[in-house]
């Protein structure tokens, strides 16, 4: 696996990749969820490039940029073992040189849910993902369904800007008890970790209730109560949405998704399930 940092090195290394190329954009602190993206990329393409960049513009001033886990050497070892061909680790200065002034805003889709709880987050994501895609020019780019709204925002941005790439969605990988894998799970204390799984359980129970015909508002209310009982201190949202538009639904209809974000201790977790 070749490791490159500067955009010049990336351009040379990219030119040497043959056949169909897949990109897996990451912020590092890799876990089995990321490795599932790499595996999916390997199945679909001849060569796999991974970017590792903790993107400062998608964190608000009060968020966890400073403590976001960084484990470059360990990440590189995992990617090498997984058969990745190219690892690109740009610097902040390379991505955002002096004078950088462009921001991509995906109206509508990026404004609710995570967009409301984390103003500016998706502008940071859309802008950096556009830069990653334009720099690597992959045939395919793989993203996890764990960040369901992010996936929708990226699909919209790619379609609107005519970026010639196929977006591949990869199912969420979970711990044995159901907790969705996330780099932020590293923040959970030993006491919070077993309670954190309530987020998944509340979504699963809400899905069961909705499919059994219970009114949506009652199923969502029970889910929120379960989270508070488990010790979550804040629920940013716990909602049933249309899987394509992410508009909230108050009755079951068509392809749906249950989505949730809540805080336990100092850790904000998100998860979602198809309905
Ligand atoms: O999902 C992530 O890890 C990040 O949001 C991404 C897509 C790599 C952009 O920084």
mmCIF file of C-alpha atoms and ligand atoms in Angstrom:
data_model
loop_
_atom_site.group_PDB
_atom_site.id
_atom_site.type_symbol
_atom_site.label_atom_id
_atom_site.label_comp_id
_atom_site.label_asym_id
_atom_site.label_seq_id
_atom_site.Cartn_x
_atom_site.Cartn_y
_atom_site.Cartn_z
ATOM 1 C CA UNK A 1 0.000 0.000 0.000
ATOM 2 C CA UNK A 2 1.304 3.407 -0.951
ATOM 3 C CA UNK A 3 0.908 6.210 1.594
ATOM 4 C CA UNK A 4 0.768 9.764 0.242
ATOM 5 C CA UNK A 5 0.155 13.145 1.846
ATOM 6 C CA UNK A 6 0.518 16.009 -0.642
ATOM 7 C CA UNK A 7 -1.794 16.549 -3.609
ATOM 8 C CA UNK A 8 1.208 16.170 -5.979
ATOM 9 C CA UNK A 9 2.020 12.741 -4.527
ATOM 10 C CA UNK A 10 -1.673 11.824 -4.706
ATOM 11 C CA UNK A 11 -1.900 12.774 -8.399
ATOM 12 C CA UNK A 12 1.101 10.562 -9.242
ATOM 13 C CA UNK A 13 -0.145 7.623 -7.158
ATOM 14 C CA UNK A 14 -3.675 7.933 -8.551
ATOM 15 C CA UNK A 15 -2.383 7.878 -12.127
ATOM 16 C CA UNK A 16 -0.652 4.577 -11.373
ATOM 17 C CA UNK A 17 -3.886 2.863 -10.226
ATOM 18 C CA UNK A 18 -5.259 0.655 -12.979
ATOM 19 C CA UNK A 19 -8.853 -0.314 -13.783
ATOM 20 C CA UNK A 20 -11.908 0.605 -11.729
ATOM 21 C CA UNK A 21 -10.951 2.648 -8.667
ATOM 22 C CA UNK A 22 -12.976 2.898 -5.444
ATOM 23 C CA UNK A 23 -12.538 5.576 -2.779
ATOM 24 C CA UNK A 24 -13.408 5.116 0.892
ATOM 25 C CA UNK A 25 -13.394 8.544 2.596
ATOM 26 C CA UNK A 26 -12.720 8.294 6.359
ATOM 27 C CA UNK A 27 -11.699 10.380 9.332
ATOM 28 C CA UNK A 28 -9.571 7.518 10.695
ATOM 29 C CA UNK A 29 -9.824 5.728 14.067
ATOM 30 C CA UNK A 30 -10.851 2.829 11.865
ATOM 31 C CA UNK A 31 -13.103 0.019 13.085
ATOM 32 C CA UNK A 32 -14.948 -2.924 11.543
ATOM 33 C CA UNK A 33 -17.521 -0.502 10.054
ATOM 34 C CA UNK A 34 -14.798 1.189 7.988
ATOM 35 C CA UNK A 35 -13.303 -2.168 7.087
ATOM 36 C CA UNK A 36 -16.716 -3.243 5.719
ATOM 37 C CA UNK A 37 -16.542 -0.179 3.438
ATOM 38 C CA UNK A 38 -13.053 -1.233 2.297
ATOM 39 C CA UNK A 39 -14.253 -4.811 1.672
ATOM 40 C CA UNK A 40 -17.246 -3.557 -0.341
ATOM 41 C CA UNK A 41 -14.882 -1.295 -2.311
ATOM 42 C CA UNK A 42 -12.564 -4.232 -3.017
ATOM 43 C CA UNK A 43 -15.454 -6.343 -4.306
ATOM 44 C CA UNK A 44 -16.621 -3.581 -6.667
ATOM 45 C CA UNK A 45 -13.300 -2.208 -7.951
ATOM 46 C CA UNK A 46 -9.805 -3.199 -9.093
ATOM 47 C CA UNK A 47 -8.038 -0.741 -6.800
ATOM 48 C CA UNK A 48 -9.011 0.790 -3.457
ATOM 49 C CA UNK A 49 -7.952 4.218 -2.226
ATOM 50 C CA UNK A 50 -8.759 5.384 1.310
ATOM 51 C CA UNK A 51 -8.590 8.992 2.459
ATOM 52 C CA UNK A 52 -7.943 9.735 6.115
ATOM 53 C CA UNK A 53 -8.655 13.332 7.044
ATOM 54 C CA UNK A 54 -10.204 14.651 10.249
ATOM 55 C CA UNK A 55 -12.086 17.452 8.547
ATOM 56 C CA UNK A 56 -12.180 20.504 10.850
ATOM 57 C CA UNK A 57 -14.939 22.273 8.898
ATOM 58 C CA UNK A 58 -17.564 19.659 9.793
ATOM 59 C CA UNK A 59 -17.090 20.210 13.543
ATOM 60 C CA UNK A 60 -18.721 23.192 15.255
ATOM 61 C CA UNK A 61 -16.640 25.209 17.742
ATOM 62 C CA UNK A 62 -18.236 23.394 20.724
ATOM 63 C CA UNK A 63 -17.744 19.905 19.261
ATOM 64 C CA UNK A 64 -15.123 17.173 19.666
ATOM 65 C CA UNK A 65 -12.524 18.074 16.983
ATOM 66 C CA UNK A 66 -9.803 18.375 19.648
ATOM 67 C CA UNK A 67 -10.451 14.980 21.190
ATOM 68 C CA UNK A 68 -11.457 13.127 18.008
ATOM 69 C CA UNK A 69 -9.384 9.895 18.129
ATOM 70 C CA UNK A 70 -6.269 9.875 15.907
ATOM 71 C CA UNK A 71 -4.457 6.591 15.294
ATOM 72 C CA UNK A 72 -2.663 6.959 11.957
ATOM 73 C CA UNK A 73 -0.138 4.130 12.393
ATOM 74 C CA UNK A 74 -2.772 1.629 13.530
ATOM 75 C CA UNK A 75 -5.151 2.744 10.757
ATOM 76 C CA UNK A 76 -2.420 2.313 8.116
ATOM 77 C CA UNK A 77 -1.643 -1.187 9.408
ATOM 78 C CA UNK A 78 -5.316 -2.231 9.230
ATOM 79 C CA UNK A 79 -5.662 -0.865 5.691
ATOM 80 C CA UNK A 80 -2.475 -2.579 4.521
ATOM 81 C CA UNK A 81 -3.780 -5.899 5.897
ATOM 82 C CA UNK A 82 -7.142 -5.338 4.210
ATOM 83 C CA UNK A 83 -5.427 -5.036 0.825
ATOM 84 C CA UNK A 84 -5.960 -1.315 0.329
ATOM 85 C CA UNK A 85 -3.771 0.075 -2.508
ATOM 86 C CA UNK A 86 -3.467 3.752 -1.630
ATOM 87 C CA UNK A 87 -3.820 5.723 1.595
ATOM 88 C CA UNK A 88 -4.094 9.502 1.265
ATOM 89 C CA UNK A 89 -3.621 11.558 4.434
ATOM 90 C CA UNK A 90 -3.741 15.219 3.428
ATOM 91 C CA UNK A 91 -2.874 18.010 5.847
ATOM 92 C CA UNK A 92 -5.374 20.711 6.823
ATOM 93 C CA UNK A 93 -3.171 23.263 4.977
ATOM 94 C CA UNK A 94 -3.283 21.152 1.812
ATOM 95 C CA UNK A 95 -7.067 20.817 1.923
ATOM 96 C CA UNK A 96 -7.774 24.398 2.963
ATOM 97 C CA UNK A 97 -4.910 26.628 1.818
ATOM 98 C CA UNK A 98 -4.920 30.322 2.712
ATOM 99 C CA UNK A 99 -7.756 32.073 0.924
ATOM 100 C CA UNK A 100 -9.979 28.991 0.667
ATOM 101 C CA UNK A 101 -13.514 30.413 0.450
ATOM 102 C CA UNK A 102 -15.847 27.853 -1.114
ATOM 103 C CA UNK A 103 -18.594 25.992 0.698
ATOM 104 C CA UNK A 104 -21.191 23.599 -0.705
ATOM 105 C CA UNK A 105 -24.657 23.785 0.818
ATOM 106 C CA UNK A 106 -27.190 21.089 -0.061
ATOM 107 C CA UNK A 107 -30.469 22.877 0.646
ATOM 108 C CA UNK A 108 -33.412 21.007 2.169
ATOM 109 C CA UNK A 109 -31.929 17.583 2.827
ATOM 110 C CA UNK A 110 -29.078 18.915 4.946
ATOM 111 C CA UNK A 111 -31.154 21.333 7.017
ATOM 112 C CA UNK A 112 -33.193 19.010 9.247
ATOM 113 C CA UNK A 113 -32.100 16.514 11.921
ATOM 114 C CA UNK A 114 -28.287 16.482 12.074
ATOM 115 C CA UNK A 115 -28.303 19.798 10.200
ATOM 116 C CA UNK A 116 -30.454 21.389 12.893
ATOM 117 C CA UNK A 117 -28.487 19.887 15.789
ATOM 118 C CA UNK A 118 -25.111 20.609 14.166
ATOM 119 C CA UNK A 119 -25.435 23.822 12.116
ATOM 120 C CA UNK A 120 -22.899 23.955 9.285
ATOM 121 C CA UNK A 121 -21.949 20.274 9.676
ATOM 122 C CA UNK A 122 -23.195 19.137 6.278
ATOM 123 C CA UNK A 123 -21.674 22.134 4.482
ATOM 124 C CA UNK A 124 -18.333 20.929 5.856
ATOM 125 C CA UNK A 125 -19.058 17.342 4.839
ATOM 126 C CA UNK A 126 -20.321 18.195 1.333
ATOM 127 C CA UNK A 127 -17.376 20.511 0.643
ATOM 128 C CA UNK A 128 -14.707 18.072 1.796
ATOM 129 C CA UNK A 129 -16.337 15.093 0.059
ATOM 130 C CA UNK A 130 -16.524 17.076 -3.193
ATOM 131 C CA UNK A 131 -12.813 17.881 -2.843
ATOM 132 C CA UNK A 132 -11.934 14.240 -2.076
ATOM 133 C CA UNK A 133 -13.950 13.020 -5.073
ATOM 134 C CA UNK A 134 -12.513 15.619 -7.431
ATOM 135 C CA UNK A 135 -8.951 14.899 -6.282
ATOM 136 C CA UNK A 136 -9.119 11.099 -6.476
ATOM 137 C CA UNK A 137 -11.672 10.852 -9.319
ATOM 138 C CA UNK A 138 -12.838 7.381 -8.289
ATOM 139 C CA UNK A 139 -15.365 5.323 -10.234
ATOM 140 C CA UNK A 140 -17.081 4.372 -6.958
ATOM 141 C CA UNK A 141 -17.120 5.902 -3.481
ATOM 142 C CA UNK A 142 -18.355 3.915 -0.468
ATOM 143 C CA UNK A 143 -20.199 5.421 2.523
ATOM 144 C CA UNK A 144 -21.859 3.774 5.531
ATOM 145 C CA UNK A 145 -25.610 3.757 6.143
ATOM 146 C CA UNK A 146 -24.840 4.545 9.800
ATOM 147 C CA UNK A 147 -24.662 8.202 8.685
ATOM 148 C CA UNK A 148 -27.905 7.907 6.753
ATOM 149 C CA UNK A 149 -28.500 11.625 6.278
ATOM 150 C CA UNK A 150 -24.878 12.150 5.221
ATOM 151 C CA UNK A 151 -25.366 9.490 2.541
ATOM 152 C CA UNK A 152 -28.492 11.263 1.257
ATOM 153 C CA UNK A 153 -26.749 14.652 1.237
ATOM 154 C CA UNK A 154 -23.745 13.233 -0.649
ATOM 155 C CA UNK A 155 -25.945 11.492 -3.235
ATOM 156 C CA UNK A 156 -27.817 14.784 -3.838
ATOM 157 C CA UNK A 157 -24.582 16.787 -4.102
ATOM 158 C CA UNK A 158 -23.016 14.299 -6.539
ATOM 159 C CA UNK A 159 -26.147 14.321 -8.727
ATOM 160 C CA UNK A 160 -26.507 18.112 -8.643
ATOM 161 C CA UNK A 161 -22.849 18.809 -9.458
ATOM 162 C CA UNK A 162 -22.610 16.051 -12.117
ATOM 163 C CA UNK A 163 -19.701 14.411 -10.328
ATOM 164 C CA UNK A 164 -19.108 11.178 -12.260
ATOM 165 C CA UNK A 165 -19.001 8.681 -9.416
ATOM 166 C CA UNK A 166 -21.211 5.850 -8.248
ATOM 167 C CA UNK A 167 -22.105 6.132 -4.554
ATOM 168 C CA UNK A 168 -22.195 2.731 -2.824
ATOM 169 C CA UNK A 169 -24.076 2.437 0.487
ATOM 170 C CA UNK A 170 -22.818 -0.129 2.981
ATOM 171 C CA UNK A 171 -24.953 -1.514 5.826
ATOM 172 C CA UNK A 172 -24.199 -0.476 9.395
ATOM 173 C CA UNK A 173 -21.886 -2.851 11.274
ATOM 174 C CA UNK A 174 -22.915 -3.501 14.884
ATOM 175 C CA UNK A 175 -21.397 -4.875 18.060
ATOM 176 C CA UNK A 176 -22.823 -8.223 19.196
ATOM 177 C CA UNK A 177 -25.397 -6.456 21.396
ATOM 178 C CA UNK A 178 -26.501 -4.179 18.527
ATOM 179 C CA UNK A 179 -24.611 -0.933 19.244
ATOM 180 C CA UNK A 180 -23.663 0.616 15.889
ATOM 181 C CA UNK A 181 -19.891 0.850 15.458
ATOM 182 C CA UNK A 182 -18.617 4.419 15.632
ATOM 183 C CA UNK A 183 -15.251 6.007 16.325
ATOM 184 C CA UNK A 184 -17.078 7.984 19.025
ATOM 185 C CA UNK A 185 -17.891 4.769 20.957
ATOM 186 C CA UNK A 186 -14.320 5.128 22.267
ATOM 187 C CA UNK A 187 -15.580 8.025 24.420
ATOM 188 C CA UNK A 188 -18.083 5.822 26.300
ATOM 189 C CA UNK A 189 -17.172 4.998 29.901
ATOM 190 C CA UNK A 190 -17.488 1.359 31.090
ATOM 191 C CA UNK A 191 -20.725 2.391 32.816
ATOM 192 C CA UNK A 192 -22.164 4.124 29.721
ATOM 193 C CA UNK A 193 -21.229 1.439 27.179
ATOM 194 C CA UNK A 194 -23.908 -1.148 28.190
ATOM 195 C CA UNK A 195 -26.541 1.603 28.406
ATOM 196 C CA UNK A 196 -25.608 3.043 25.006
ATOM 197 C CA UNK A 197 -27.123 -0.002 23.272
ATOM 198 C CA UNK A 198 -30.554 1.336 24.308
ATOM 199 C CA UNK A 199 -30.363 3.607 21.252
ATOM 200 C CA UNK A 200 -30.427 0.582 18.934
ATOM 201 C CA UNK A 201 -33.001 -1.236 21.100
ATOM 202 C CA UNK A 202 -35.328 1.782 21.187
ATOM 203 C CA UNK A 203 -35.178 2.021 17.369
ATOM 204 C CA UNK A 204 -35.770 -1.720 16.996
ATOM 205 C CA UNK A 205 -38.742 -1.660 19.385
ATOM 206 C CA UNK A 206 -40.206 1.381 17.629
ATOM 207 C CA UNK A 207 -39.888 -0.428 14.304
ATOM 208 C CA UNK A 208 -41.643 -3.491 15.725
ATOM 209 C CA UNK A 209 -44.480 -1.345 17.114
ATOM 210 C CA UNK A 210 -44.941 0.623 13.882
ATOM 211 C CA UNK A 211 -44.978 -2.555 11.792
ATOM 212 C CA UNK A 212 -47.532 -4.019 14.228
ATOM 213 C CA UNK A 213 -49.811 -1.043 13.517
ATOM 214 C CA UNK A 214 -49.242 1.063 16.665
ATOM 215 C CA UNK A 215 -49.700 4.813 16.020
ATOM 216 C CA UNK A 216 -46.350 6.321 14.995
ATOM 217 C CA UNK A 217 -46.435 9.045 17.665
ATOM 218 C CA UNK A 218 -46.951 6.456 20.440
ATOM 219 C CA UNK A 219 -44.109 4.252 19.136
ATOM 220 C CA UNK A 220 -41.766 7.253 18.947
ATOM 221 C CA UNK A 221 -42.818 8.442 22.409
ATOM 222 C CA UNK A 222 -42.011 5.019 23.891
ATOM 223 C CA UNK A 223 -38.620 5.100 22.166
ATOM 224 C CA UNK A 224 -37.776 8.515 23.634
ATOM 225 C CA UNK A 225 -38.867 7.403 27.117
ATOM 226 C CA UNK A 226 -36.710 4.281 26.875
ATOM 227 C CA UNK A 227 -33.677 6.453 26.079
ATOM 228 C CA UNK A 228 -34.286 8.762 29.037
ATOM 229 C CA UNK A 229 -34.758 5.740 31.321
ATOM 230 C CA UNK A 230 -31.448 4.299 30.096
ATOM 231 C CA UNK A 231 -29.703 7.507 31.154
ATOM 232 C CA UNK A 232 -29.468 9.456 27.878
ATOM 233 C CA UNK A 233 -29.505 13.107 28.931
ATOM 234 C CA UNK A 234 -30.589 14.707 25.627
ATOM 235 C CA UNK A 235 -32.477 13.445 22.597
ATOM 236 C CA UNK A 236 -31.838 15.589 19.534
ATOM 237 C CA UNK A 237 -34.345 13.602 17.477
ATOM 238 C CA UNK A 238 -36.069 10.224 17.398
ATOM 239 C CA UNK A 239 -38.180 10.213 14.266
ATOM 240 C CA UNK A 240 -39.773 8.228 11.463
ATOM 241 C CA UNK A 241 -38.874 9.714 8.087
ATOM 242 C CA UNK A 242 -39.393 9.083 4.403
ATOM 243 C CA UNK A 243 -36.258 7.151 3.361
ATOM 244 C CA UNK A 244 -35.714 9.300 0.260
ATOM 245 C CA UNK A 245 -36.663 12.832 1.316
ATOM 246 C CA UNK A 246 -35.997 12.476 5.094
ATOM 247 C CA UNK A 247 -39.234 14.392 5.698
ATOM 248 C CA UNK A 248 -40.924 13.343 8.976
ATOM 249 C CA UNK A 249 -43.840 10.910 8.785
ATOM 250 C CA UNK A 250 -46.697 10.701 11.282
ATOM 251 C CA UNK A 251 -48.140 7.567 9.663
ATOM 252 C CA UNK A 252 -46.452 4.578 8.045
ATOM 253 C CA UNK A 253 -46.089 4.976 4.246
ATOM 254 C CA UNK A 254 -43.681 3.624 1.621
ATOM 255 C CA UNK A 255 -39.951 3.196 2.281
ATOM 256 C CA UNK A 256 -39.258 4.583 5.749
ATOM 257 C CA UNK A 257 -36.325 5.008 8.084
ATOM 258 C CA UNK A 258 -36.225 5.443 11.837
ATOM 259 C CA UNK A 259 -33.463 7.875 12.746
ATOM 260 C CA UNK A 260 -32.169 8.994 16.141
ATOM 261 C CA UNK A 261 -29.486 11.089 17.804
ATOM 262 C CA UNK A 262 -29.009 11.291 21.560
ATOM 263 C CA UNK A 263 -26.377 12.122 24.146
ATOM 264 C CA UNK A 264 -25.154 9.828 26.910
ATOM 265 C CA UNK A 265 -22.567 11.303 29.268
ATOM 266 C CA UNK A 266 -20.444 13.473 26.985
ATOM 267 C CA UNK A 267 -20.973 11.291 23.900
ATOM 268 C CA UNK A 268 -23.447 12.047 21.129
ATOM 269 C CA UNK A 269 -24.526 8.902 19.283
ATOM 270 C CA UNK A 270 -26.583 8.510 16.113
ATOM 271 C CA UNK A 271 -28.219 5.429 14.622
ATOM 272 C CA UNK A 272 -30.982 4.471 12.190
ATOM 273 C CA UNK A 273 -32.931 1.457 10.971
ATOM 274 C CA UNK A 274 -34.856 0.725 7.778
ATOM 275 C CA UNK A 275 -38.591 0.160 8.261
HETATM 276 O O1 LIG B 1 -18.281 9.880 7.601
HETATM 277 C C1 LIG B 1 -17.164 10.399 7.760
HETATM 278 O O2 LIG B 1 -16.240 9.790 8.297
HETATM 279 C C2 LIG B 1 -16.934 11.830 7.297
HETATM 280 O O3 LIG B 1 -18.062 12.603 7.469
HETATM 281 C C3 LIG B 1 -16.417 11.905 5.836
HETATM 282 C C4 LIG B 1 -17.459 11.361 4.857
HETATM 283 C C5 LIG B 1 -15.129 11.122 5.696
HETATM 284 C C6 LIG B 1 -16.149 13.368 5.466
HETATM 285 O O4 LIG B 1 -15.207 13.941 6.302
#
